[in-house]
């Protein structure tokens, strides 16, 4: 990740190219594996449901992202254009849309001023048909409330070590699932909630370490 960060900061700032950093998360329930291109440039191959790609360094500006079926690469499933500014860091989530896929950009802007022995964590609901959800951790000291589809909770600081995250329905308090994750000091993490509330696949977590190369 440090090499990518160096690429994003050339040595001649007066003439430097502007860069952004992008990765992809397949969170569209019941959808096939995909290939992803920016323009005609292939990036991610055979990205399965529940998988997240590596981060990619790209030049900034308007970018057209093409999603194709991994088994039939000529079949375009979704195409959208986004504007990425210099220094932008994004996770592009592939979510359930009217025609199968839609893309949802999530800013991975850095969490700064992390205390010693702490990291930053947030939660994002990407389940298209889930009720509002709560996520609690650190024995209730951290609580993300009323997370509806495409809700992005702000980063909160969490102490290092093993942490249990409990996901429940906001209205009823009914448990959805819980997961145990290892937290390393000085990092950034996101708990993505994916799945189908009323069918298969069940609600489940995708826990990622986020790009932290832009931190001071």
PDB file of C-alpha atoms in Angstrom:
ATOM      1  CA  UNK A   1       0.000   0.000   0.000  1.00  0.00           C
ATOM      2  CA  UNK A   2       2.928   2.297   0.596  1.00  0.00           C
ATOM      3  CA  UNK A   3       4.092   1.801  -3.007  1.00  0.00           C
ATOM      4  CA  UNK A   4       0.669   2.862  -4.282  1.00  0.00           C
ATOM      5  CA  UNK A   5       0.798   5.931  -2.071  1.00  0.00           C
ATOM      6  CA  UNK A   6       4.172   6.889  -3.568  1.00  0.00           C
ATOM      7  CA  UNK A   7       2.717   6.509  -7.067  1.00  0.00           C
ATOM      8  CA  UNK A   8      -0.063   8.889  -6.084  1.00  0.00           C
ATOM      9  CA  UNK A   9       2.468  11.562  -5.128  1.00  0.00           C
ATOM     10  CA  UNK A  10       4.983  12.141  -7.954  1.00  0.00           C
ATOM     11  CA  UNK A  11       8.142  14.077  -7.161  1.00  0.00           C
ATOM     12  CA  UNK A  12       7.359  17.103  -9.360  1.00  0.00           C
ATOM     13  CA  UNK A  13       4.219  18.678  -7.907  1.00  0.00           C
ATOM     14  CA  UNK A  14       4.239  21.600 -10.332  1.00  0.00           C
ATOM     15  CA  UNK A  15       3.702  19.227 -13.287  1.00  0.00           C
ATOM     16  CA  UNK A  16       2.332  16.185 -11.554  1.00  0.00           C
ATOM     17  CA  UNK A  17      -0.577  14.085 -12.754  1.00  0.00           C
ATOM     18  CA  UNK A  18      -3.577  14.002 -10.447  1.00  0.00           C
ATOM     19  CA  UNK A  19      -4.567  10.607  -9.028  1.00  0.00           C
ATOM     20  CA  UNK A  20      -7.412   8.919  -7.202  1.00  0.00           C
ATOM     21  CA  UNK A  21      -7.645   5.531  -5.458  1.00  0.00           C
ATOM     22  CA  UNK A  22     -10.526   3.115  -6.108  1.00  0.00           C
ATOM     23  CA  UNK A  23     -11.531  -0.406  -5.108  1.00  0.00           C
ATOM     24  CA  UNK A  24     -14.692  -2.479  -5.677  1.00  0.00           C
ATOM     25  CA  UNK A  25     -17.005  -4.488  -3.404  1.00  0.00           C
ATOM     26  CA  UNK A  26     -19.495  -6.999  -4.831  1.00  0.00           C
ATOM     27  CA  UNK A  27     -22.483  -6.778  -2.495  1.00  0.00           C
ATOM     28  CA  UNK A  28     -25.322  -7.471  -4.954  1.00  0.00           C
ATOM     29  CA  UNK A  29     -27.140 -10.488  -3.544  1.00  0.00           C
ATOM     30  CA  UNK A  30     -27.866 -13.371  -5.947  1.00  0.00           C
ATOM     31  CA  UNK A  31     -25.847 -11.793  -8.769  1.00  0.00           C
ATOM     32  CA  UNK A  32     -23.092 -13.512 -10.747  1.00  0.00           C
ATOM     33  CA  UNK A  33     -19.365 -12.900 -10.547  1.00  0.00           C
ATOM     34  CA  UNK A  34     -18.209  -9.892 -12.557  1.00  0.00           C
ATOM     35  CA  UNK A  35     -15.276  -8.334 -14.340  1.00  0.00           C
ATOM     36  CA  UNK A  36     -14.690  -4.601 -13.918  1.00  0.00           C
ATOM     37  CA  UNK A  37     -13.066  -2.150 -16.313  1.00  0.00           C
ATOM     38  CA  UNK A  38     -12.459   1.580 -16.206  1.00  0.00           C
ATOM     39  CA  UNK A  39     -12.945   2.571 -19.807  1.00  0.00           C
ATOM     40  CA  UNK A  40     -11.219  -0.225 -21.718  1.00  0.00           C
ATOM     41  CA  UNK A  41      -8.719  -0.904 -18.930  1.00  0.00           C
ATOM     42  CA  UNK A  42      -9.371  -4.213 -17.082  1.00  0.00           C
ATOM     43  CA  UNK A  43      -9.044  -4.005 -13.296  1.00  0.00           C
ATOM     44  CA  UNK A  44     -10.878  -6.732 -11.384  1.00  0.00           C
ATOM     45  CA  UNK A  45     -11.549 -10.212 -12.726  1.00  0.00           C
ATOM     46  CA  UNK A  46     -14.114 -12.754 -11.511  1.00  0.00           C
ATOM     47  CA  UNK A  47     -15.121 -10.681  -8.464  1.00  0.00           C
ATOM     48  CA  UNK A  48     -17.533 -12.871  -6.523  1.00  0.00           C
ATOM     49  CA  UNK A  49     -20.407 -11.827  -4.276  1.00  0.00           C
ATOM     50  CA  UNK A  50     -18.995 -10.834  -0.892  1.00  0.00           C
ATOM     51  CA  UNK A  51     -15.499 -10.122  -2.238  1.00  0.00           C
ATOM     52  CA  UNK A  52     -13.619  -6.831  -2.226  1.00  0.00           C
ATOM     53  CA  UNK A  53     -10.881  -6.003  -4.717  1.00  0.00           C
ATOM     54  CA  UNK A  54      -7.512  -4.421  -4.090  1.00  0.00           C
ATOM     55  CA  UNK A  55      -7.214  -0.658  -4.297  1.00  0.00           C
ATOM     56  CA  UNK A  56      -6.178   0.698  -7.688  1.00  0.00           C
ATOM     57  CA  UNK A  57      -4.397   3.970  -8.422  1.00  0.00           C
ATOM     58  CA  UNK A  58      -6.059   5.792 -11.320  1.00  0.00           C
ATOM     59  CA  UNK A  59      -5.725   9.216 -12.885  1.00  0.00           C
ATOM     60  CA  UNK A  60      -8.375  11.636 -11.619  1.00  0.00           C
ATOM     61  CA  UNK A  61     -11.227  12.972 -13.742  1.00  0.00           C
ATOM     62  CA  UNK A  62     -14.396  11.506 -15.228  1.00  0.00           C
ATOM     63  CA  UNK A  63     -14.210   7.713 -15.213  1.00  0.00           C
ATOM     64  CA  UNK A  64     -16.630   5.329 -16.921  1.00  0.00           C
ATOM     65  CA  UNK A  65     -16.851   2.046 -15.029  1.00  0.00           C
ATOM     66  CA  UNK A  66     -18.080  -1.028 -16.903  1.00  0.00           C
ATOM     67  CA  UNK A  67     -19.383  -4.109 -15.107  1.00  0.00           C
ATOM     68  CA  UNK A  68     -19.519  -7.279 -17.225  1.00  0.00           C
ATOM     69  CA  UNK A  69     -20.484 -10.863 -16.548  1.00  0.00           C
ATOM     70  CA  UNK A  70     -17.327 -12.845 -15.670  1.00  0.00           C
ATOM     71  CA  UNK A  71     -18.469 -15.821 -17.772  1.00  0.00           C
ATOM     72  CA  UNK A  72     -19.666 -13.679 -20.693  1.00  0.00           C
ATOM     73  CA  UNK A  73     -17.299 -10.679 -20.807  1.00  0.00           C
ATOM     74  CA  UNK A  74     -19.154  -9.062 -23.701  1.00  0.00           C
ATOM     75  CA  UNK A  75     -22.330  -8.791 -21.608  1.00  0.00           C
ATOM     76  CA  UNK A  76     -22.374  -5.345 -19.983  1.00  0.00           C
ATOM     77  CA  UNK A  77     -24.395  -5.483 -16.781  1.00  0.00           C
ATOM     78  CA  UNK A  78     -23.975  -1.871 -15.712  1.00  0.00           C
ATOM     79  CA  UNK A  79     -22.104   1.224 -16.873  1.00  0.00           C
ATOM     80  CA  UNK A  80     -21.827   4.475 -14.940  1.00  0.00           C
ATOM     81  CA  UNK A  81     -19.589   7.547 -15.059  1.00  0.00           C
ATOM     82  CA  UNK A  82     -18.207   9.242 -11.948  1.00  0.00           C
ATOM     83  CA  UNK A  83     -16.004  12.269 -11.348  1.00  0.00           C
ATOM     84  CA  UNK A  84     -12.978  11.542  -9.148  1.00  0.00           C
ATOM     85  CA  UNK A  85     -10.944  14.477  -7.867  1.00  0.00           C
ATOM     86  CA  UNK A  86      -7.242  14.439  -7.053  1.00  0.00           C
ATOM     87  CA  UNK A  87      -6.725  12.560  -3.778  1.00  0.00           C
ATOM     88  CA  UNK A  88     -10.184  10.928  -3.745  1.00  0.00           C
ATOM     89  CA  UNK A  89     -10.300   7.459  -2.199  1.00  0.00           C
ATOM     90  CA  UNK A  90     -13.429   5.389  -2.865  1.00  0.00           C
ATOM     91  CA  UNK A  91     -14.930   1.957  -2.486  1.00  0.00           C
ATOM     92  CA  UNK A  92     -17.409   1.430  -5.322  1.00  0.00           C
ATOM     93  CA  UNK A  93     -20.048  -0.955  -3.996  1.00  0.00           C
ATOM     94  CA  UNK A  94     -21.954  -3.068  -6.502  1.00  0.00           C
ATOM     95  CA  UNK A  95     -25.462  -3.239  -5.032  1.00  0.00           C
ATOM     96  CA  UNK A  96     -28.818  -4.621  -6.122  1.00  0.00           C
ATOM     97  CA  UNK A  97     -30.553  -2.299  -8.584  1.00  0.00           C
ATOM     98  CA  UNK A  98     -33.674  -2.376 -10.701  1.00  0.00           C
ATOM     99  CA  UNK A  99     -31.908  -4.166 -13.547  1.00  0.00           C
ATOM    100  CA  UNK A 100     -29.633  -6.313 -11.413  1.00  0.00           C
ATOM    101  CA  UNK A 101     -26.668  -4.089 -10.581  1.00  0.00           C
ATOM    102  CA  UNK A 102     -26.157  -0.509  -9.513  1.00  0.00           C
ATOM    103  CA  UNK A 103     -22.969   1.227  -8.341  1.00  0.00           C
ATOM    104  CA  UNK A 104     -22.725   3.134  -5.094  1.00  0.00           C
ATOM    105  CA  UNK A 105     -19.538   5.162  -4.387  1.00  0.00           C
ATOM    106  CA  UNK A 106     -18.448   5.272  -0.740  1.00  0.00           C
ATOM    107  CA  UNK A 107     -15.788   7.759   0.302  1.00  0.00           C
ATOM    108  CA  UNK A 108     -12.838   6.238   2.175  1.00  0.00           C
ATOM    109  CA  UNK A 109     -11.536   9.630   3.270  1.00  0.00           C
ATOM    110  CA  UNK A 110      -9.040   9.098   6.099  1.00  0.00           C
ATOM    111  CA  UNK A 111      -9.909   9.091   9.766  1.00  0.00           C
ATOM    112  CA  UNK A 112      -7.409  11.412  11.429  1.00  0.00           C
ATOM    113  CA  UNK A 113      -6.099  12.047  14.954  1.00  0.00           C
ATOM    114  CA  UNK A 114      -6.426   8.432  16.069  1.00  0.00           C
ATOM    115  CA  UNK A 115      -5.568   7.998  19.735  1.00  0.00           C
ATOM    116  CA  UNK A 116      -2.817   5.636  20.848  1.00  0.00           C
ATOM    117  CA  UNK A 117      -3.977   1.985  20.952  1.00  0.00           C
ATOM    118  CA  UNK A 118      -7.085   2.910  18.961  1.00  0.00           C
ATOM    119  CA  UNK A 119      -8.273   2.564  15.360  1.00  0.00           C
ATOM    120  CA  UNK A 120     -11.272   3.854  13.432  1.00  0.00           C
ATOM    121  CA  UNK A 121     -14.317   1.800  12.453  1.00  0.00           C
ATOM    122  CA  UNK A 122     -17.616   2.520  10.738  1.00  0.00           C
ATOM    123  CA  UNK A 123     -20.605   0.543   9.447  1.00  0.00           C
ATOM    124  CA  UNK A 124     -22.391   0.626   6.072  1.00  0.00           C
ATOM    125  CA  UNK A 125     -25.684  -1.089   5.218  1.00  0.00           C
ATOM    126  CA  UNK A 126     -25.644  -2.466   1.663  1.00  0.00           C
ATOM    127  CA  UNK A 127     -28.575  -4.889   2.034  1.00  0.00           C
ATOM    128  CA  UNK A 128     -31.206  -3.561  -0.366  1.00  0.00           C
ATOM    129  CA  UNK A 129     -34.216  -4.983   1.514  1.00  0.00           C
ATOM    130  CA  UNK A 130     -33.133  -4.883   5.139  1.00  0.00           C
ATOM    131  CA  UNK A 131     -34.986  -2.938   7.808  1.00  0.00           C
ATOM    132  CA  UNK A 132     -33.086  -0.242   9.667  1.00  0.00           C
ATOM    133  CA  UNK A 133     -30.229  -1.846  11.595  1.00  0.00           C
ATOM    134  CA  UNK A 134     -28.114  -1.057  14.650  1.00  0.00           C
ATOM    135  CA  UNK A 135     -24.483  -2.085  15.046  1.00  0.00           C
ATOM    136  CA  UNK A 136     -22.917  -2.145  18.503  1.00  0.00           C
ATOM    137  CA  UNK A 137     -19.388  -2.969  19.649  1.00  0.00           C
ATOM    138  CA  UNK A 138     -17.037  -2.593  22.584  1.00  0.00           C
ATOM    139  CA  UNK A 139     -19.782  -3.705  25.014  1.00  0.00           C
ATOM    140  CA  UNK A 140     -22.177  -1.059  23.779  1.00  0.00           C
ATOM    141  CA  UNK A 141     -19.740   1.846  23.941  1.00  0.00           C
ATOM    142  CA  UNK A 142     -19.897   2.107  20.140  1.00  0.00           C
ATOM    143  CA  UNK A 143     -23.321   2.185  18.506  1.00  0.00           C
ATOM    144  CA  UNK A 144     -24.275   2.936  14.916  1.00  0.00           C
ATOM    145  CA  UNK A 145     -28.043   3.402  14.870  1.00  0.00           C
ATOM    146  CA  UNK A 146     -30.816   3.302  12.277  1.00  0.00           C
ATOM    147  CA  UNK A 147     -28.656   2.184   9.346  1.00  0.00           C
ATOM    148  CA  UNK A 148     -30.887   1.894   6.312  1.00  0.00           C
ATOM    149  CA  UNK A 149     -29.901   0.785   2.805  1.00  0.00           C
ATOM    150  CA  UNK A 150     -26.891   2.862   1.628  1.00  0.00           C
ATOM    151  CA  UNK A 151     -26.454   4.515   5.029  1.00  0.00           C
ATOM    152  CA  UNK A 152     -22.784   5.215   5.791  1.00  0.00           C
ATOM    153  CA  UNK A 153     -22.046   5.727   9.474  1.00  0.00           C
ATOM    154  CA  UNK A 154     -19.157   8.069  10.347  1.00  0.00           C
ATOM    155  CA  UNK A 155     -15.918   6.596  11.655  1.00  0.00           C
ATOM    156  CA  UNK A 156     -15.705   6.060  15.401  1.00  0.00           C
ATOM    157  CA  UNK A 157     -12.593   5.231  17.391  1.00  0.00           C
ATOM    158  CA  UNK A 158     -12.319   1.696  18.735  1.00  0.00           C
ATOM    159  CA  UNK A 159      -9.664   0.132  20.934  1.00  0.00           C
ATOM    160  CA  UNK A 160      -7.274  -2.424  19.453  1.00  0.00           C
ATOM    161  CA  UNK A 161      -7.660  -6.173  19.973  1.00  0.00           C
ATOM    162  CA  UNK A 162     -10.493  -8.634  19.415  1.00  0.00           C
ATOM    163  CA  UNK A 163     -13.859  -6.903  19.089  1.00  0.00           C
ATOM    164  CA  UNK A 164     -17.349  -8.335  18.760  1.00  0.00           C
ATOM    165  CA  UNK A 165     -19.864  -6.529  16.553  1.00  0.00           C
ATOM    166  CA  UNK A 166     -23.577  -7.163  17.063  1.00  0.00           C
ATOM    167  CA  UNK A 167     -26.093  -6.325  14.336  1.00  0.00           C
ATOM    168  CA  UNK A 168     -29.781  -6.077  15.226  1.00  0.00           C
ATOM    169  CA  UNK A 169     -33.006  -4.591  13.872  1.00  0.00           C
ATOM    170  CA  UNK A 170     -33.528  -1.032  15.058  1.00  0.00           C
ATOM    171  CA  UNK A 171     -37.281  -1.302  15.602  1.00  0.00           C
ATOM    172  CA  UNK A 172     -37.594  -4.724  17.222  1.00  0.00           C
ATOM    173  CA  UNK A 173     -34.111  -5.311  18.608  1.00  0.00           C
ATOM    174  CA  UNK A 174     -34.096  -8.766  16.979  1.00  0.00           C
ATOM    175  CA  UNK A 175     -30.580 -10.080  16.418  1.00  0.00           C
ATOM    176  CA  UNK A 176     -29.417 -10.368  12.802  1.00  0.00           C
ATOM    177  CA  UNK A 177     -25.852 -11.666  13.280  1.00  0.00           C
ATOM    178  CA  UNK A 178     -22.651 -10.996  15.172  1.00  0.00           C
ATOM    179  CA  UNK A 179     -19.009 -11.209  14.145  1.00  0.00           C
ATOM    180  CA  UNK A 180     -15.634 -11.105  15.895  1.00  0.00           C
ATOM    181  CA  UNK A 181     -12.854  -9.130  14.244  1.00  0.00           C
ATOM    182  CA  UNK A 182      -9.244  -8.298  15.057  1.00  0.00           C
ATOM    183  CA  UNK A 183      -8.460  -4.579  15.327  1.00  0.00           C
ATOM    184  CA  UNK A 184      -4.888  -3.341  14.813  1.00  0.00           C
ATOM    185  CA  UNK A 185      -3.793   0.010  16.206  1.00  0.00           C
ATOM    186  CA  UNK A 186      -3.853   2.991  13.853  1.00  0.00           C
ATOM    187  CA  UNK A 187      -5.912   1.408  11.079  1.00  0.00           C
ATOM    188  CA  UNK A 188      -9.280   2.169   9.430  1.00  0.00           C
ATOM    189  CA  UNK A 189     -12.007  -0.453   9.083  1.00  0.00           C
ATOM    190  CA  UNK A 190     -15.515  -0.761   7.640  1.00  0.00           C
ATOM    191  CA  UNK A 191     -18.148  -3.333   8.546  1.00  0.00           C
ATOM    192  CA  UNK A 192     -20.296  -3.738   5.421  1.00  0.00           C
ATOM    193  CA  UNK A 193     -23.656  -5.461   5.913  1.00  0.00           C
ATOM    194  CA  UNK A 194     -24.716  -7.430   2.830  1.00  0.00           C
ATOM    195  CA  UNK A 195     -27.309 -10.066   1.985  1.00  0.00           C
ATOM    196  CA  UNK A 196     -31.057 -10.633   1.749  1.00  0.00           C
ATOM    197  CA  UNK A 197     -33.168 -10.161   4.870  1.00  0.00           C
ATOM    198  CA  UNK A 198     -35.968 -12.445   3.645  1.00  0.00           C
ATOM    199  CA  UNK A 199     -34.099 -15.074   1.656  1.00  0.00           C
ATOM    200  CA  UNK A 200     -30.685 -16.334   0.639  1.00  0.00           C
ATOM    201  CA  UNK A 201     -27.930 -15.291   1.098  1.00  0.00           C
ATOM    202  CA  UNK A 202     -28.517 -14.291   4.712  1.00  0.00           C
ATOM    203  CA  UNK A 203     -27.390 -10.989   6.156  1.00  0.00           C
ATOM    204  CA  UNK A 204     -23.660 -11.234   6.789  1.00  0.00           C
ATOM    205  CA  UNK A 205     -20.574  -9.045   7.294  1.00  0.00           C
ATOM    206  CA  UNK A 206     -17.766  -8.035   4.984  1.00  0.00           C
ATOM    207  CA  UNK A 207     -15.119  -6.508   7.234  1.00  0.00           C
ATOM    208  CA  UNK A 208     -12.443  -4.546   5.390  1.00  0.00           C
ATOM    209  CA  UNK A 209      -9.350  -2.587   6.224  1.00  0.00           C
ATOM    210  CA  UNK A 210      -9.647   0.769   4.476  1.00  0.00           C
ATOM    211  CA  UNK A 211      -6.998   2.801   2.704  1.00  0.00           C
ATOM    212  CA  UNK A 212      -5.041   4.820   5.252  1.00  0.00           C
ATOM    213  CA  UNK A 213      -2.162   6.081   3.113  1.00  0.00           C
ATOM    214  CA  UNK A 214      -3.446   9.641   3.145  1.00  0.00           C
ATOM    215  CA  UNK A 215      -3.216  10.003   6.897  1.00  0.00           C
ATOM    216  CA  UNK A 216      -0.717  12.466   8.321  1.00  0.00           C
TER     217      UNK A 216
END
